[in-house]
XYZ file of C-alpha atoms in Angstrom:
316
model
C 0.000 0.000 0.000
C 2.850 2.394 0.941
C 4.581 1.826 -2.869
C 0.782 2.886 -4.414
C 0.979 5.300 -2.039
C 4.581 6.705 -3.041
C 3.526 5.985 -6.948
C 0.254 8.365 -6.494
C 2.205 11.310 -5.249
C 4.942 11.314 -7.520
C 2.090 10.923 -10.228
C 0.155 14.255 -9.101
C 3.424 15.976 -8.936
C 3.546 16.022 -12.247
C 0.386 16.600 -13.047
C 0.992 19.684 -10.469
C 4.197 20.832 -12.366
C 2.575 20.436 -15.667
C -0.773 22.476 -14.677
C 1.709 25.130 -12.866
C 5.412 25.733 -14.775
C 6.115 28.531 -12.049
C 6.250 25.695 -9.459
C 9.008 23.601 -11.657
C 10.637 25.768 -13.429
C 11.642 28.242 -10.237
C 12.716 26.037 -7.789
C 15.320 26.603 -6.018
C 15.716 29.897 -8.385
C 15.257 33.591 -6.741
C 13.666 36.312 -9.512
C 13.236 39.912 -9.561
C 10.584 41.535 -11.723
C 10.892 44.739 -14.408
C 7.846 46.565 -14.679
C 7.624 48.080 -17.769
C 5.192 49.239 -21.038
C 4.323 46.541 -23.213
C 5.405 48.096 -26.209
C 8.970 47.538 -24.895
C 8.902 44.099 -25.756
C 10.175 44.989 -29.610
C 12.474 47.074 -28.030
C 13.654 44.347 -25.901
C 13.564 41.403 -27.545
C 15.098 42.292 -31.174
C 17.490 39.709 -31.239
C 16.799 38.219 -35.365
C 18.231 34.970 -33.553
C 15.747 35.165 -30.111
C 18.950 34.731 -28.029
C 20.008 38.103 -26.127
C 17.978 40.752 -25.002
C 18.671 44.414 -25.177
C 18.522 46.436 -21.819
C 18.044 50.339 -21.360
C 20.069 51.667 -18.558
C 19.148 55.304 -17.367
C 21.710 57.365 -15.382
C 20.765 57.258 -11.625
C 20.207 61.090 -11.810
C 17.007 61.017 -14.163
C 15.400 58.200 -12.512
C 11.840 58.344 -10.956
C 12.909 59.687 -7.655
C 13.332 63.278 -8.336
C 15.725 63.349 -4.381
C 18.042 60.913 -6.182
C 21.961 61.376 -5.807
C 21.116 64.450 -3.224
C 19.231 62.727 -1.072
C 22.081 61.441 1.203
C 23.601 64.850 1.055
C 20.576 66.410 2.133
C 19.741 63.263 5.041
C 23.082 64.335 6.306
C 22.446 67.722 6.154
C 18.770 67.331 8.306
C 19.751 64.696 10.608
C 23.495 65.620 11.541
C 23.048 66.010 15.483
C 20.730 62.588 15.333
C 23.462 60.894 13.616
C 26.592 62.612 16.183
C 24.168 61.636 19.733
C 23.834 57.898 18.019
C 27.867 57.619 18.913
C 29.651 57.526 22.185
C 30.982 60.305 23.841
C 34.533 60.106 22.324
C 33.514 59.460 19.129
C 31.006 62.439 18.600
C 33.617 64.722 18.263
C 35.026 62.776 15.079
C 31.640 62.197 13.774
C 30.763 65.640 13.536
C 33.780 66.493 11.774
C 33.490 63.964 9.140
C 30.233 64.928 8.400
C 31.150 68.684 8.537
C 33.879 68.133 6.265
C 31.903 66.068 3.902
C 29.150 68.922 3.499
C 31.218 71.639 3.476
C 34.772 71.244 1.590
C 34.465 71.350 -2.287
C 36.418 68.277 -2.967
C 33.362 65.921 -1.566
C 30.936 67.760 -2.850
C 32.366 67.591 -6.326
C 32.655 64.294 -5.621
C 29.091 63.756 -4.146
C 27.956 65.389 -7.566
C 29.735 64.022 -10.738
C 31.066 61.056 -8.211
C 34.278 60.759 -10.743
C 32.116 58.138 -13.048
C 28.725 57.888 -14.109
C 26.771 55.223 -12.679
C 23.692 53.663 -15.322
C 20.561 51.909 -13.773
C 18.329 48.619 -14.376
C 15.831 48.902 -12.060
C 13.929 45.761 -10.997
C 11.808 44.692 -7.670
C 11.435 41.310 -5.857
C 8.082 41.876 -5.732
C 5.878 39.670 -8.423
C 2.856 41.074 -9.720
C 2.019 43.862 -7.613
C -0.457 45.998 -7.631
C 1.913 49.126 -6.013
C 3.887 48.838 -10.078
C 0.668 47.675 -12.019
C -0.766 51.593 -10.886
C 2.483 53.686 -11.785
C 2.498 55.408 -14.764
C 5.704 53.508 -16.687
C 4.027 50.414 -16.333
C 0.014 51.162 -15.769
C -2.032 47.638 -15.506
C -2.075 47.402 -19.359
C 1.884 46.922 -19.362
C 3.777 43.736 -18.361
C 6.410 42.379 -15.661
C 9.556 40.633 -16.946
C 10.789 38.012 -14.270
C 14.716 37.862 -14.520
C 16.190 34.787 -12.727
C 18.596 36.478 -10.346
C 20.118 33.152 -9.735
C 21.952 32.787 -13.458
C 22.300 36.222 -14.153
C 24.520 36.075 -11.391
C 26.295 33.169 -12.418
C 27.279 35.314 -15.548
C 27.603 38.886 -14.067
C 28.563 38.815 -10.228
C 28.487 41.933 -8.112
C 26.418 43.144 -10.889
C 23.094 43.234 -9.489
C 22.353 45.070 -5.826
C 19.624 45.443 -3.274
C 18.590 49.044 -3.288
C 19.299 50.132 0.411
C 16.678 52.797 2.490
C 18.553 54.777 4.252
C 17.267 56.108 7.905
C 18.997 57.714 11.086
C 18.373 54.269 12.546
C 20.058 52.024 10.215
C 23.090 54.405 8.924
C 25.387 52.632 11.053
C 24.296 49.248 9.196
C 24.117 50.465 5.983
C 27.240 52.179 6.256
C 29.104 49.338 7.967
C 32.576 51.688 7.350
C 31.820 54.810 8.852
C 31.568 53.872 12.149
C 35.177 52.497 12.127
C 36.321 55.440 10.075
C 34.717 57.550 13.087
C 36.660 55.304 15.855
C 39.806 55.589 14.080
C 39.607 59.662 13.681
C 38.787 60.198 17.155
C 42.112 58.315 17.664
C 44.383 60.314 15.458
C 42.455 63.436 16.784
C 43.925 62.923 20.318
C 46.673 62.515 19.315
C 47.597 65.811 17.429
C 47.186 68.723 18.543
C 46.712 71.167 15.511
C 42.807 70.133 15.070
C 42.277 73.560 13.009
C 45.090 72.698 10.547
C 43.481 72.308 7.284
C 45.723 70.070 6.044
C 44.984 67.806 9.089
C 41.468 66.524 7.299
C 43.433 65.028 4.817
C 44.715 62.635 7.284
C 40.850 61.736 8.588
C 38.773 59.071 6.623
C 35.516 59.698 8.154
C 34.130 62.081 5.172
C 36.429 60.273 2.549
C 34.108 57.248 3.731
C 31.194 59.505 3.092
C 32.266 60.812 -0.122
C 32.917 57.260 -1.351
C 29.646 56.380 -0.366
C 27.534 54.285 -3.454
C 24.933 56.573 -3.731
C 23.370 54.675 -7.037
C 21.737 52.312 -4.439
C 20.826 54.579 -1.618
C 16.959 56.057 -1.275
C 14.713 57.927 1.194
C 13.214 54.881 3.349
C 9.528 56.062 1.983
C 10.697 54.456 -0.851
C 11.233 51.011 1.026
C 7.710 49.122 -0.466
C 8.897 49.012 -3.995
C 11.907 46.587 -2.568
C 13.920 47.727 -5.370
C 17.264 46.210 -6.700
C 19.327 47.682 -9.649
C 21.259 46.679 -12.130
C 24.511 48.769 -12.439
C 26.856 49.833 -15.530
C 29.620 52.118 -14.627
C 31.426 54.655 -16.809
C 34.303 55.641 -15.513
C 35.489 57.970 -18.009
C 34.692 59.951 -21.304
C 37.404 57.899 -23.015
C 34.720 55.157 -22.769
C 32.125 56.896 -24.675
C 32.808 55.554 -28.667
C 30.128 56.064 -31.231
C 28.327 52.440 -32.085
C 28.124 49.182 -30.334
C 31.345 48.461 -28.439
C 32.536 45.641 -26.251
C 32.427 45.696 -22.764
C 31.989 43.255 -19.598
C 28.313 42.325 -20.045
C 29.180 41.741 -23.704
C 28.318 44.515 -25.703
C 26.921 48.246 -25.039
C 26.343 51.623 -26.488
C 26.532 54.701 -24.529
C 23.516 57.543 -25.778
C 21.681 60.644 -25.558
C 17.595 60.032 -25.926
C 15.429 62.167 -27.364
C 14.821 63.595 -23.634
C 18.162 64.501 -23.686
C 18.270 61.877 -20.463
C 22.042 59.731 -20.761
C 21.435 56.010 -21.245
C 23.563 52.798 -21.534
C 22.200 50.428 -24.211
C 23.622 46.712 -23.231
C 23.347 43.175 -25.077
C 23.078 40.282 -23.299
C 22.003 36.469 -23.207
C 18.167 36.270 -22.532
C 17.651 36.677 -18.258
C 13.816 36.486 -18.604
C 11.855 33.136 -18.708
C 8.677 34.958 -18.258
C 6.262 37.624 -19.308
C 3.077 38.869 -17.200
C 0.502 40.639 -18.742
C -0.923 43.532 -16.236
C -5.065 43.487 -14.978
C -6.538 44.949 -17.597
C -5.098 42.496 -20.379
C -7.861 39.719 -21.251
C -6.704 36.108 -21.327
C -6.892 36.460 -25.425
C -3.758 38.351 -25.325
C -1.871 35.722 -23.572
C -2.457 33.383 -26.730
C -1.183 36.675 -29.200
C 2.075 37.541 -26.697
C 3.041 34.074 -27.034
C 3.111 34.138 -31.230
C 4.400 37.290 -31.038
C 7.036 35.821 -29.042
C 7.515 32.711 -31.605
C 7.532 35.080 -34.575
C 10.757 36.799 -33.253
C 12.268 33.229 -32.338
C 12.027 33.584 -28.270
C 10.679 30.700 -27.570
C 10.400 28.458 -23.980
C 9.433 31.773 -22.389
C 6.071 31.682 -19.913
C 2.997 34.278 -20.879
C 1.001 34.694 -17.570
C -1.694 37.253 -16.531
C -1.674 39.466 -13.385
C -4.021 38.044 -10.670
C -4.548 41.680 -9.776
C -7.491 41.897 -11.664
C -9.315 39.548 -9.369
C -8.312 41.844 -6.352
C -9.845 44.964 -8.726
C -12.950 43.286 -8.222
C -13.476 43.920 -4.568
């Protein structure tokens, strides 16, 4: 009876996995979702031979978030004393002149401005099918959610892909895991010297050189904090890198441009991440059936067409 048993749930199994390919085909897989416009998809998936996909990167400065790039500038700037009373007594001292020296002195605010390189943005979210995307205006619930498996774009691009961190007076010490030792060690070499007004002596601190080296592409106001974002990141580190036409670089190949918003973008090539598409609410289940030839007639093929639940939530 136990074998029959055994037999009978190995049988429904697959019956399970056939009736459900999300259940097979992500286990033991992690994705992250790209809410986007459905007319993307030619934009995306343009490959003659349906291999690689081709992915828009905007620089972090244009992106939705109109606080982005100044908004750790400005968080220091509002919650300095908060920050300084968060550290002991002998450290305060340090910790207000790192982040005095880091607002003030022109080097780190150049710095906190151009940052030396550009950094270029692929926003995606861990959330799957959600209604907080379907209702934004880039994707509306008539556009679509790529899922990316995270697990073998990584195996391909490590330390490519980051979780987007929300930055508060209560977690600055964890999300800046180097300050706080950058603070210990100043308070150190401040004792022990005794020109403190010297401005040459803040070239031997590393508290606002911490600050300054901060990577600000992945840092947003904790409001932000439901979207669970993750990013993406191409770096340019110079103009040098900036030739006309498809070039090579290490996702494969890429094309630095200027849209016709004037907004800086990074164009990039790479082997297909996404195994599948879902339509938002307002799609009817016809449109699965004509997503999935459109799909075959460009040669992408083994990739899932699903529909958003979220039009059974619309309901009630």
């Amino acid at each position: 009876m136990k074998i029959f048993a055994l037999i009978r749930r190995f049988m429904m199994s697959l019956i399970k996995c056939k009736n459900d390919d999300t259940i097979c085909n992500k286990e033991n897989h992690e994705y992250l979702y790209h809410y986007t416009k459905i007319d993307t998809l030619e934009k995306i998936f343009n490959d003659p031979k349906g291999k690689n996909v081709e992915l828009q990167f905007t620089d972090y400065h244009f992106l939705n978030d109109k606080d982005e790039g100044k908004w750790f500038f400005l968080f220091l700037e509002d919650h300095k004393e908060r920050i300084i009373s968060s550290f002991d007594d002998e450290n305060r001292l340090s910790c207000k002149r790192a982040i005095n020296d880091y607002i003030e002195y022109d080097s780190y605010n150049n710095r906190r401005e151009e940052q030396c390189v550009r950094h270029y943005s692929f926003s995606l979210s861990s959330l799957r099918d959600s209604m907080l995307f379907w209702r934004q205006d880039y994707a509306s619930e008539n556009g679509i959610a790529l899922a990316l498996d995270r697990t073998i774009f990584e195996e391909k691009y490590p330390q490519r892909i980051k979780a987007v961190r929300y930055l508060s007076v209560e977690t600055i010490k964890e999300i800046l895991p180097n300050f706080e030792p950058a603070v210990k060690h100043d308070a150190e070499y401040i004792k022990s010297r005794d020109d403190y007004y010297c401005r040459n002596f803040s070239d031997c601190l590393i508290g606002a050189r911490t600050l300054a080296e901060t990577d600000f592409w992945r840092i947003k106001n904790c409001s932000w904090e439901p979207e669970n974002e993750w990013r993406i990141i191409k770096v340019k580190k110079s103009e040098k890198e900036s030739p006309k036409g498809w070039h090579t670089d290490e996702f494969g190949i890429g094309k630095y441009e200027i849209d016709n918003r004037c907004v800086p973008r990074y164009r990039v090539k790479i082997e297909n991440p996404f195994d599948e598409i879902i339509l938002g609410p307002t799609f009817s289940n016809y449109y699965i059936k004509s997503v999935k030839e459109w799909l075959e007639q460009h040669n992408y093929k083994g990739i899932k067409v699903s529909r958003s639940v979220g039009h059974e939530r619309i309901k009630f």
